[in-house]
mmCIF file of C-alpha atoms in Angstrom:
data_model
loop_
_atom_site.group_PDB
_atom_site.id
_atom_site.type_symbol
_atom_site.label_atom_id
_atom_site.label_comp_id
_atom_site.label_asym_id
_atom_site.label_seq_id
_atom_site.Cartn_x
_atom_site.Cartn_y
_atom_site.Cartn_z
ATOM 1 C CA MET M 202 9.319 29.842 -6.831
ATOM 2 C CA PRO M 203 8.782 26.075 -6.801
ATOM 3 C CA ASP M 204 10.752 23.877 -9.173
ATOM 4 C CA VAL M 205 9.007 22.949 -12.414
ATOM 5 C CA LEU M 206 8.662 19.189 -12.815
ATOM 6 C CA LEU M 207 7.168 19.228 -16.285
ATOM 7 C CA ALA M 208 5.962 21.896 -18.718
ATOM 8 C CA GLY M 209 4.584 21.967 -22.220
ATOM 9 C CA ASN M 210 1.508 22.713 -24.265
ATOM 10 C CA LEU M 211 -1.789 20.877 -24.420
ATOM 11 C CA GLY M 212 -1.630 21.253 -28.181
ATOM 12 C CA ALA M 213 1.082 18.576 -28.109
ATOM 13 C CA VAL M 214 -0.166 16.355 -25.294
ATOM 14 C CA SER M 215 -3.725 16.113 -24.013
ATOM 15 C CA LEU M 216 -4.599 16.729 -20.390
ATOM 16 C CA ALA M 217 -5.962 13.180 -20.198
ATOM 17 C CA SER M 218 -2.581 11.794 -21.281
ATOM 18 C CA LEU M 219 -0.856 14.019 -18.721
ATOM 19 C CA LEU M 220 -3.065 12.725 -15.913
ATOM 20 C CA GLN M 221 -2.415 9.144 -16.974
ATOM 21 C CA LEU M 222 1.319 9.847 -16.986
ATOM 22 C CA ALA M 223 1.076 11.412 -13.528
ATOM 23 C CA ASP M 224 -0.921 8.404 -12.352
ATOM 24 C CA SER M 225 1.518 5.806 -13.675
ATOM 25 C CA ASP M 226 4.601 7.675 -12.410
ATOM 26 C CA GLY M 227 3.096 8.656 -9.064
ATOM 27 C CA LEU M 228 3.719 12.383 -9.543
ATOM 28 C CA THR M 229 3.106 14.830 -6.704
ATOM 29 C CA GLY M 230 2.682 18.513 -7.507
ATOM 30 C CA CYS M 231 0.379 21.208 -8.755
ATOM 31 C CA LEU M 232 -0.638 21.150 -12.411
ATOM 32 C CA ASN M 233 -1.340 24.681 -13.637
ATOM 33 C CA VAL M 234 -3.423 24.739 -16.772
ATOM 34 C CA GLY M 235 -5.810 27.186 -18.444
ATOM 35 C CA GLY M 236 -5.942 29.412 -15.371
ATOM 36 C CA GLY M 237 -6.845 26.471 -13.153
ATOM 37 C CA GLU M 238 -4.972 24.193 -10.768
ATOM 38 C CA LEU M 239 -5.088 20.425 -10.352
ATOM 39 C CA ASP M 240 -3.478 18.976 -7.207
ATOM 40 C CA LEU M 241 -1.711 15.667 -7.609
ATOM 41 C CA TYR M 242 -0.539 13.477 -4.769
ATOM 42 C CA ASP M 243 1.317 10.278 -5.561
ATOM 43 C CA GLY M 244 -0.233 10.319 -9.038
ATOM 44 C CA VAL M 245 -3.783 10.705 -7.803
ATOM 45 C CA LEU M 246 -5.887 13.811 -8.354
ATOM 46 C CA VAL M 247 -6.809 15.045 -4.871
ATOM 47 C CA GLY M 248 -8.020 18.576 -5.648
ATOM 48 C CA ALA M 249 -8.989 20.792 -8.565
ATOM 49 C CA ARG M 250 -10.018 24.355 -9.239
ATOM 50 C CA PHE M 251 -11.044 25.437 -12.732
ATOM 51 C CA HIS M 252 -13.420 28.096 -14.130
ATOM 52 C CA GLY M 253 -14.949 28.773 -10.722
ATOM 53 C CA LEU M 254 -15.517 25.077 -10.024
ATOM 54 C CA ASP M 255 -13.995 22.878 -7.323
ATOM 55 C CA GLY M 256 -13.290 19.171 -7.010
ATOM 56 C CA MET M 257 -14.438 16.579 -9.503
ATOM 57 C CA ASP M 258 -16.535 19.039 -11.552
ATOM 58 C CA ALA M 259 -13.474 21.260 -11.951
ATOM 59 C CA ALA M 260 -11.340 18.320 -13.069
ATOM 60 C CA ILE M 261 -13.890 17.208 -15.670
ATOM 61 C CA GLU M 262 -14.378 20.767 -16.948
ATOM 62 C CA ALA M 263 -10.601 21.117 -17.269
ATOM 63 C CA LEU M 264 -10.314 17.807 -19.146
ATOM 64 C CA VAL M 265 -12.824 19.015 -21.718
ATOM 65 C CA ARG M 266 -11.896 22.691 -22.020
ATOM 66 C CA ALA M 267 -8.336 23.373 -20.919
ATOM 67 C CA SER M 268 -5.956 24.377 -23.672
ATOM 68 C CA GLY M 269 -2.618 26.145 -24.087
ATOM 69 C CA PRO M 270 0.488 25.869 -21.917
ATOM 70 C CA PHE M 271 0.686 23.732 -18.780
ATOM 71 C CA ARG M 272 3.186 23.446 -15.939
ATOM 72 C CA ILE M 273 3.537 20.984 -13.086
ATOM 73 C CA ASP M 274 5.127 22.674 -10.063
ATOM 74 C CA ASP M 275 6.948 20.742 -7.379
ATOM 75 C CA VAL M 276 4.466 21.660 -4.680
ATOM 76 C CA THR M 277 3.464 19.126 -2.075
ATOM 77 C CA ARG M 278 -0.167 19.400 -1.097
ATOM 78 C CA PRO M 279 -1.404 17.567 1.989
ATOM 79 C CA PRO M 280 -2.458 14.047 0.990
ATOM 80 C CA GLY M 281 -6.196 13.947 0.469
ATOM 81 C CA THR M 282 -8.874 11.611 -0.791
ATOM 82 C CA ALA M 283 -8.775 10.870 -4.507
ATOM 83 C CA LEU M 284 -11.488 12.787 -6.360
ATOM 84 C CA MET M 285 -11.984 9.770 -8.599
ATOM 85 C CA ALA M 286 -9.828 7.132 -10.283
ATOM 86 C CA THR M 287 -8.029 8.724 -13.248
ATOM 87 C CA HIS M 288 -9.614 6.379 -15.789
ATOM 88 C CA SER M 289 -13.099 7.031 -14.424
ATOM 89 C CA LEU M 290 -12.491 10.759 -14.545
ATOM 90 C CA ILE M 291 -11.524 10.500 -18.193
ATOM 91 C CA VAL M 292 -14.598 8.391 -18.974
ATOM 92 C CA GLU M 293 -16.742 11.046 -17.277
ATOM 93 C CA SER M 294 -15.135 13.711 -19.446
ATOM 94 C CA PHE M 295 -16.141 11.629 -22.514
ATOM 95 C CA ARG M 296 -19.737 12.008 -21.464
ATOM 96 C CA VAL M 297 -19.393 15.763 -21.358
ATOM 97 C CA VAL M 298 -17.709 15.749 -24.762
ATOM 98 C CA ASP M 299 -20.507 13.551 -26.153
ATOM 99 C CA ASP M 300 -23.111 15.936 -24.745
ATOM 100 C CA LEU M 301 -21.191 18.866 -26.195
ATOM 101 C CA HIS M 302 -21.282 17.249 -29.632
ATOM 102 C CA ARG M 303 -24.958 16.499 -29.196
ATOM 103 C CA PHE M 304 -26.216 19.764 -27.759
ATOM 104 C CA GLY M 305 -23.561 22.288 -28.806
ATOM 105 C CA PRO M 306 -25.000 22.992 -32.265
ATOM 106 C CA MET M 307 -28.613 23.054 -31.038
ATOM 107 C CA VAL M 308 -30.701 26.110 -30.279
ATOM 108 C CA LEU M 309 -32.623 26.499 -27.056
ATOM 109 C CA ALA M 310 -36.046 28.144 -27.208
ATOM 110 C CA GLU M 311 -36.065 31.715 -25.936
ATOM 111 C CA GLY M 312 -36.700 32.284 -22.235
ATOM 112 C CA THR M 313 -36.512 28.599 -21.326
ATOM 113 C CA THR M 314 -34.247 28.935 -18.326
ATOM 114 C CA GLU M 315 -32.564 31.660 -16.322
ATOM 115 C CA ALA M 316 -29.324 29.683 -16.116
ATOM 116 C CA LEU M 317 -29.049 29.658 -19.910
ATOM 117 C CA PRO M 318 -30.033 33.064 -21.300
ATOM 118 C CA ALA M 319 -31.362 31.676 -24.552
ATOM 119 C CA ASP M 320 -32.452 33.992 -27.340
ATOM 120 C CA GLY M 321 -33.773 31.329 -29.706
ATOM 121 C CA GLN M 322 -30.962 32.041 -32.194
ATOM 122 C CA ARG M 323 -27.536 31.306 -30.785
ATOM 123 C CA PRO M 324 -26.487 27.646 -30.473
ATOM 124 C CA VAL M 325 -25.853 26.220 -27.021
ATOM 125 C CA ALA M 326 -22.062 26.198 -27.476
ATOM 126 C CA ARG M 327 -22.160 29.912 -28.315
ATOM 127 C CA LEU M 328 -24.297 30.660 -25.252
ATOM 128 C CA VAL M 329 -21.757 28.863 -23.095
ATOM 129 C CA THR M 330 -18.978 30.927 -24.645
ATOM 130 C CA ASP M 331 -20.736 34.272 -24.480
ATOM 131 C CA HIS M 332 -21.840 33.894 -20.876
ATOM 132 C CA GLY M 333 -18.788 32.059 -19.501
ATOM 133 C CA LEU M 334 -20.953 29.101 -18.396
ATOM 134 C CA GLN M 335 -19.654 25.818 -17.019
ATOM 135 C CA LEU M 336 -20.234 22.795 -19.236
ATOM 136 C CA VAL M 337 -20.565 20.335 -16.347
ATOM 137 C CA ARG M 338 -23.425 22.435 -14.985
ATOM 138 C CA VAL M 339 -25.181 23.320 -18.230
ATOM 139 C CA LEU M 340 -25.074 20.144 -20.311
ATOM 140 C CA PRO M 341 -26.795 17.705 -17.896
ATOM 141 C CA ALA M 342 -29.886 19.950 -17.796
ATOM 142 C CA LEU M 343 -30.200 19.990 -21.570
ATOM 143 C CA SER M 344 -31.277 16.367 -21.875
ATOM 144 C CA ALA M 345 -34.530 17.095 -20.039
ATOM 145 C CA LEU M 346 -35.040 20.262 -22.096
ATOM 146 C CA GLN M 347 -34.606 18.247 -25.284
ATOM 147 C CA ASP M 348 -37.216 15.748 -24.066
ATOM 148 C CA ALA M 349 -39.519 18.692 -23.428
ATOM 149 C CA GLY M 350 -39.049 19.824 -27.030
ATOM 150 C CA ARG M 351 -37.233 23.035 -26.068
ATOM 151 C CA LEU M 352 -34.168 22.331 -28.216
ATOM 152 C CA ARG M 353 -34.011 22.294 -31.994
ATOM 153 C CA PRO M 354 -31.128 21.736 -34.419
ATOM 154 C CA LEU M 355 -29.434 24.846 -35.751
ATOM 155 C CA ALA M 356 -30.034 25.317 -39.468
ATOM 156 C CA HIS M 357 -26.973 24.175 -41.476
ATOM 157 C CA ALA M 358 -25.364 22.865 -38.308
ATOM 158 C CA GLY M 359 -23.003 19.950 -38.480
ATOM 159 C CA PRO M 360 -19.726 18.806 -36.979
ATOM 160 C CA VAL M 361 -17.862 21.556 -38.841
ATOM 161 C CA GLU M 362 -20.108 24.205 -37.295
ATOM 162 C CA LEU M 363 -19.281 22.937 -33.813
ATOM 163 C CA GLU M 364 -15.562 22.991 -34.453
ATOM 164 C CA HIS M 365 -15.710 26.711 -35.109
ATOM 165 C CA LEU M 366 -17.535 27.541 -31.916
ATOM 166 C CA GLN M 367 -15.250 28.848 -29.211
ATOM 167 C CA ILE M 368 -15.893 27.451 -25.803
ATOM 168 C CA GLY M 369 -15.323 29.612 -22.728
ATOM 169 C CA GLY M 370 -13.580 32.311 -24.729
ATOM 170 C CA ALA M 371 -10.629 30.046 -25.371
ATOM 171 C CA PRO M 372 -8.620 31.220 -28.366
ATOM 172 C CA ALA M 373 -8.497 27.776 -29.904
ATOM 173 C CA PRO M 374 -11.455 25.805 -31.263
ATOM 174 C CA VAL M 375 -13.078 23.261 -28.954
ATOM 175 C CA GLU M 376 -10.559 20.586 -28.154
ATOM 176 C CA MET M 377 -11.838 17.037 -28.208
ATOM 177 C CA PRO M 378 -9.442 14.735 -26.346
ATOM 178 C CA THR M 379 -9.262 12.230 -29.137
ATOM 179 C CA PRO M 380 -6.024 10.628 -27.902
ATOM 180 C CA VAL M 381 -7.905 9.482 -24.824
ATOM 181 C CA VAL M 382 -10.316 7.485 -26.931
ATOM 182 C CA GLU M 383 -7.431 5.362 -28.110
ATOM 183 C CA THR M 384 -6.350 4.549 -24.564
ATOM 184 C CA GLY M 385 -9.810 3.978 -23.070
ATOM 185 C CA PRO M 386 -11.361 0.554 -22.603
ATOM 186 C CA VAL M 387 -12.605 -0.967 -25.841
ATOM 187 C CA VAL M 388 -16.233 -2.041 -25.760
ATOM 188 C CA PRO M 389 -17.253 -4.598 -28.376
ATOM 189 C CA ALA M 390 -20.503 -4.115 -30.305
ATOM 190 C CA LEU M 391 -22.787 -6.306 -28.218
ATOM 191 C CA GLY M 392 -26.473 -6.299 -27.407
ATOM 192 C CA PHE M 393 -27.775 -4.859 -24.144
ATOM 193 C CA ASP M 394 -28.000 -8.179 -22.324
ATOM 194 C CA ASP M 395 -24.541 -9.350 -23.352
ATOM 195 C CA LEU M 396 -23.041 -6.010 -22.305
ATOM 196 C CA LEU M 397 -24.564 -6.397 -18.841
ATOM 197 C CA PHE M 398 -23.247 -9.923 -18.339
ATOM 198 C CA GLN M 399 -19.842 -8.968 -19.716
ATOM 199 C CA ALA M 400 -19.691 -5.919 -17.412
ATOM 200 C CA ARG M 401 -20.470 -8.100 -14.385
ATOM 201 C CA ARG M 402 -17.825 -10.617 -15.409
ATOM 202 C CA LEU M 403 -15.250 -7.812 -15.715
ATOM 203 C CA ALA M 404 -16.283 -6.445 -12.322
ATOM 204 C CA ARG M 405 -15.725 -9.885 -10.782
ATOM 205 C CA GLN M 406 -12.227 -9.820 -12.274
ATOM 206 C CA ARG M 407 -11.785 -6.352 -10.692
ATOM 207 C CA ARG M 408 -11.349 -4.783 -14.143
ATOM 208 C CA PHE M 409 -13.571 -1.920 -13.066
ATOM 209 C CA ASP M 410 -12.786 0.616 -15.786
ATOM 210 C CA GLU M 411 -13.691 -1.887 -18.480
ATOM 211 C CA ALA M 412 -16.786 -2.940 -16.550
ATOM 212 C CA ILE M 413 -17.918 0.684 -16.277
ATOM 213 C CA ALA M 414 -17.301 1.260 -19.992
ATOM 214 C CA HIS M 415 -19.432 -1.814 -20.819
ATOM 215 C CA MET M 416 -22.172 -0.696 -18.458
ATOM 216 C CA ASN M 417 -22.153 2.798 -19.974
ATOM 217 C CA ALA M 418 -22.458 1.236 -23.432
ATOM 218 C CA ALA M 419 -25.443 -0.778 -22.170
ATOM 219 C CA LEU M 420 -27.005 2.386 -20.771
ATOM 220 C CA GLU M 421 -26.612 4.106 -24.115
ATOM 221 C CA GLN M 422 -28.820 1.366 -25.543
ATOM 222 C CA GLN M 423 -31.358 1.459 -22.716
ATOM 223 C CA PRO M 424 -30.844 4.693 -20.746
ATOM 224 C CA GLY M 425 -33.629 4.051 -18.240
ATOM 225 C CA SER M 426 -32.681 0.481 -17.268
ATOM 226 C CA ARG M 427 -32.910 0.219 -13.473
ATOM 227 C CA ILE M 428 -30.774 -2.926 -13.462
ATOM 228 C CA ALA M 429 -28.001 -1.283 -15.487
ATOM 229 C CA LEU M 430 -28.095 1.854 -13.332
ATOM 230 C CA GLN M 431 -27.920 -0.222 -10.129
ATOM 231 C CA ASN M 432 -25.051 -2.240 -11.574
ATOM 232 C CA LEU M 433 -23.119 0.876 -12.619
ATOM 233 C CA LYS M 434 -23.530 2.473 -9.213
ATOM 234 C CA ARG M 435 -22.477 -0.739 -7.477
ATOM 235 C CA ILE M 436 -19.417 -1.186 -9.703
ATOM 236 C CA GLN M 437 -18.351 2.391 -8.947
ATOM 237 C CA THR M 438 -18.764 1.689 -5.234
ATOM 238 C CA LEU M 439 -16.677 -1.473 -5.541
ATOM 239 C CA GLN M 440 -14.043 0.441 -7.490
ATOM 240 C CA ASN M 441 -13.877 3.216 -4.897
ATOM 241 C CA THR M 442 -13.594 0.625 -2.137
ATOM 242 C CA ALA M 443 -10.808 -1.131 -4.000
ATOM 243 C CA THR M 444 -8.818 2.083 -4.485
ATOM 244 C CA MET C 132 -36.065 -14.035 -25.208
ATOM 245 C CA SER C 133 -32.858 -12.694 -23.636
ATOM 246 C CA ARG C 134 -31.148 -14.398 -20.703
ATOM 247 C CA THR C 135 -32.225 -11.580 -18.375
ATOM 248 C CA ASP C 136 -35.833 -11.988 -19.554
ATOM 249 C CA GLN C 137 -35.700 -15.731 -18.834
ATOM 250 C CA ILE C 138 -34.259 -15.116 -15.364
ATOM 251 C CA THR C 139 -36.879 -12.452 -14.658
ATOM 252 C CA LYS C 140 -39.622 -14.849 -15.769
ATOM 253 C CA ILE C 141 -38.440 -17.479 -13.274
ATOM 254 C CA ILE C 142 -38.345 -15.112 -10.308
ATOM 255 C CA ARG C 143 -41.681 -13.517 -11.233
ATOM 256 C CA SER C 144 -43.156 -16.975 -11.374
ATOM 257 C CA LEU C 145 -41.696 -17.667 -7.913
ATOM 258 C CA SER C 146 -43.184 -14.434 -6.559
ATOM 259 C CA ASN C 147 -46.571 -14.939 -8.168
ATOM 260 C CA ASN C 148 -47.065 -18.635 -7.590
ATOM 261 C CA THR C 149 -45.630 -19.224 -4.113
ATOM 262 C CA PRO C 150 -47.884 -18.044 -1.316
ATOM 263 C CA ASP C 151 -46.326 -15.463 1.017
ATOM 264 C CA VAL C 152 -43.364 -14.676 -1.264
ATOM 265 C CA GLU C 153 -43.425 -10.896 -1.611
ATOM 266 C CA GLY C 154 -40.502 -10.416 -3.940
ATOM 267 C CA ALA C 155 -37.377 -12.023 -5.335
ATOM 268 C CA ALA C 156 -34.162 -10.967 -6.989
ATOM 269 C CA VAL C 157 -31.056 -12.548 -8.449
ATOM 270 C CA ILE C 158 -27.851 -10.852 -7.322
ATOM 271 C CA ASP C 159 -24.288 -11.668 -8.242
ATOM 272 C CA ASN C 160 -21.608 -12.249 -5.621
ATOM 273 C CA ASP C 161 -20.602 -8.568 -5.720
ATOM 274 C CA GLY C 162 -24.130 -7.272 -5.163
ATOM 275 C CA LEU C 163 -24.886 -6.444 -8.787
ATOM 276 C CA MET C 164 -28.549 -6.993 -9.573
ATOM 277 C CA ILE C 165 -29.069 -9.503 -12.380
ATOM 278 C CA ALA C 166 -32.867 -9.513 -12.331
ATOM 279 C CA SER C 167 -35.470 -8.216 -9.963
ATOM 280 C CA ALA C 168 -39.103 -8.870 -9.109
ATOM 281 C CA LEU C 169 -39.131 -6.650 -6.055
ATOM 282 C CA SER C 170 -41.790 -4.148 -5.145
ATOM 283 C CA ALA C 171 -41.095 -0.603 -6.354
ATOM 284 C CA ASP C 172 -40.702 0.784 -2.831
ATOM 285 C CA LEU C 173 -37.646 -1.398 -2.158
ATOM 286 C CA ASP C 174 -34.267 0.162 -2.874
ATOM 287 C CA GLU C 175 -32.469 -2.195 -5.250
ATOM 288 C CA ASP C 176 -29.089 -0.679 -4.342
ATOM 289 C CA SER C 177 -29.632 -1.684 -0.733
ATOM 290 C CA VAL C 178 -30.923 -5.141 -1.632
ATOM 291 C CA GLY C 179 -27.846 -5.739 -3.792
ATOM 292 C CA ALA C 180 -25.367 -4.449 -1.217
ATOM 293 C CA MET C 181 -26.984 -6.282 1.695
ATOM 294 C CA GLY C 182 -27.328 -9.471 -0.334
ATOM 295 C CA ALA C 183 -23.600 -9.400 -1.072
ATOM 296 C CA ALA C 184 -22.761 -8.669 2.569
ATOM 297 C CA LEU C 185 -25.005 -11.475 3.808
ATOM 298 C CA LEU C 186 -23.599 -13.910 1.279
ATOM 299 C CA GLY C 187 -20.024 -13.019 2.221
ATOM 300 C CA LEU C 188 -20.725 -13.503 5.896
ATOM 301 C CA GLY C 189 -22.640 -16.731 5.314
ATOM 302 C CA GLU C 190 -19.864 -18.206 3.206
ATOM 303 C CA ARG C 191 -17.267 -17.271 5.797
ATOM 304 C CA ILE C 192 -19.264 -18.773 8.637
ATOM 305 C CA VAL C 193 -19.825 -22.146 6.935
ATOM 306 C CA SER C 194 -16.167 -22.212 5.985
ATOM 307 C CA GLU C 195 -14.809 -21.258 9.433
ATOM 308 C CA LEU C 196 -17.127 -23.683 11.193
ATOM 309 C CA GLU C 197 -16.455 -26.424 8.665
ATOM 310 C CA ARG C 198 -20.065 -26.756 7.540
ATOM 311 C CA GLY C 199 -19.261 -27.441 3.895
ATOM 312 C CA SER C 200 -20.400 -25.197 1.052
ATOM 313 C CA PHE C 201 -22.772 -22.312 1.560
ATOM 314 C CA GLU C 202 -26.330 -23.208 0.566
ATOM 315 C CA LEU C 203 -28.803 -20.922 2.255
ATOM 316 C CA VAL C 204 -29.140 -18.182 4.837
ATOM 317 C CA MET C 205 -32.363 -17.004 6.404
ATOM 318 C CA ILE C 206 -33.075 -13.948 8.535
ATOM 319 C CA ARG C 207 -36.324 -13.531 10.391
ATOM 320 C CA GLY C 208 -37.720 -10.128 11.359
ATOM 321 C CA ASP C 209 -40.986 -8.910 12.856
ATOM 322 C CA ASN C 210 -42.451 -8.475 9.412
ATOM 323 C CA GLY C 211 -41.151 -11.546 7.644
ATOM 324 C CA PHE C 212 -38.139 -13.343 6.246
ATOM 325 C CA VAL C 213 -35.169 -12.685 4.014
ATOM 326 C CA ILE C 214 -33.827 -15.873 2.445
ATOM 327 C CA LEU C 215 -30.713 -16.122 0.306
ATOM 328 C CA THR C 216 -29.843 -19.279 -1.570
ATOM 329 C CA ARG C 217 -27.148 -20.130 -4.091
ATOM 330 C CA CYS C 218 -28.056 -20.328 -7.785
ATOM 331 C CA GLY C 219 -24.769 -21.124 -9.463
ATOM 332 C CA SER C 220 -21.281 -20.241 -8.373
ATOM 333 C CA GLU C 221 -21.588 -16.539 -9.170
ATOM 334 C CA ALA C 222 -25.071 -15.599 -8.000
ATOM 335 C CA VAL C 223 -27.662 -15.928 -5.266
ATOM 336 C CA LEU C 224 -31.433 -15.879 -5.281
ATOM 337 C CA ALA C 225 -32.831 -13.502 -2.669
ATOM 338 C CA CYS C 226 -36.394 -13.953 -1.538
ATOM 339 C CA LEU C 227 -38.567 -11.796 0.725
ATOM 340 C CA ALA C 228 -41.412 -13.603 2.455
ATOM 341 C CA SER C 229 -44.153 -12.404 4.767
ATOM 342 C CA THR C 230 -44.466 -13.324 8.404
ATOM 343 C CA GLY C 231 -46.279 -16.614 8.916
ATOM 344 C CA ALA C 232 -45.007 -17.919 5.590
ATOM 345 C CA LYS C 233 -44.978 -21.678 5.105
ATOM 346 C CA LEU C 234 -41.238 -22.132 4.995
ATOM 347 C CA GLY C 235 -41.258 -25.750 3.840
ATOM 348 C CA LEU C 236 -43.143 -24.814 0.711
ATOM 349 C CA ILE C 237 -40.970 -21.754 0.127
ATOM 350 C CA PHE C 238 -37.745 -23.776 0.463
ATOM 351 C CA LEU C 239 -39.088 -26.287 -2.036
ATOM 352 C CA ASP C 240 -39.964 -23.613 -4.596
ATOM 353 C CA LEU C 241 -36.693 -21.788 -3.954
ATOM 354 C CA LYS C 242 -34.716 -24.957 -4.596
ATOM 355 C CA ARG C 243 -36.561 -25.584 -7.851
ATOM 356 C CA SER C 244 -36.141 -21.972 -9.016
ATOM 357 C CA ALA C 245 -32.474 -21.919 -8.003
ATOM 358 C CA LYS C 246 -31.838 -25.037 -10.089
ATOM 359 C CA GLU C 247 -33.437 -23.433 -13.164
ATOM 360 C CA LEU C 248 -31.515 -20.207 -12.580
ATOM 361 C CA SER C 249 -28.276 -22.088 -12.094
ATOM 362 C CA SER C 250 -28.575 -23.677 -15.520
ATOM 363 C CA LEU C 251 -29.220 -20.254 -17.086
ATOM 364 C CA LEU C 252 -26.396 -18.500 -15.263
ATOM 365 C CA GLY C 253 -23.840 -21.197 -15.933
#
């Protein structure tokens, strides 16, 4: 049995905080959480397996859904390529959480898609729970379905309704990693154009996480902007090159 | 009108009013697109990345060979020209021109546009 480096419960410390701790302290080991495993090498996430997913998708799914006890074993995995910078991974998990808030209480029209066995009654979050679906796979497809008018709000649905929906059969209600919000880059309330120029300025200063957060905020204002999408992709490339 | 709109207006004007200019874009030193008046079939990711690479190389060459500050780089291919010129300390104006283009006229218009862009970009 490998030595245990750290153990606890995600009810007391979020997975995002744990990954940031591992990153800052350069931890190497295997983080066991929610039936999944995240491989850390020198603080960087180099592998992940969670809910039948591998790699970055598994890490993001774990960040959003993992709950209960965790344990970091003193296991040395072969050094590999970082899946993604820890901060970027956390920002990506925000997107999934945002989508979950947005689509979770909505109802998908019956027979819309084979991947989501919709019955026209159960909300999306309940479908995910009942069928053991993976959020990172399901949620991105829902945006197009909403545009096509195949999603409607659940009657009486609200934030409270979502809190009571169990995700993935987890015993606890959906966990939103609110502590992460406090540690993420702060984006001021600016217009689209100012956000773009500010993001580029931050990228020049190699403050990539803040630049990406600004660019994401710009894209929330104008989701189809080709310039903003090119800039975001380029900043991520620069960040990956830098790391 | 936003700053991006003003920049886009200048490069559209360059594309529309200068004979043989097929497209133009303003790119920052890292390859991030600031504004684009390129044809839809051109990949803006590639234009940004190549613009940054070309700028980096150009700046290094003028520095190593003691040719002063970088001003302009031009590449000629079978089907035309790619010209990159400075517009402020943080950006370059990239211009695509067709083969047989009147370069004197293009350089003149590029210089004028770059000056306007430079004042907008700071």
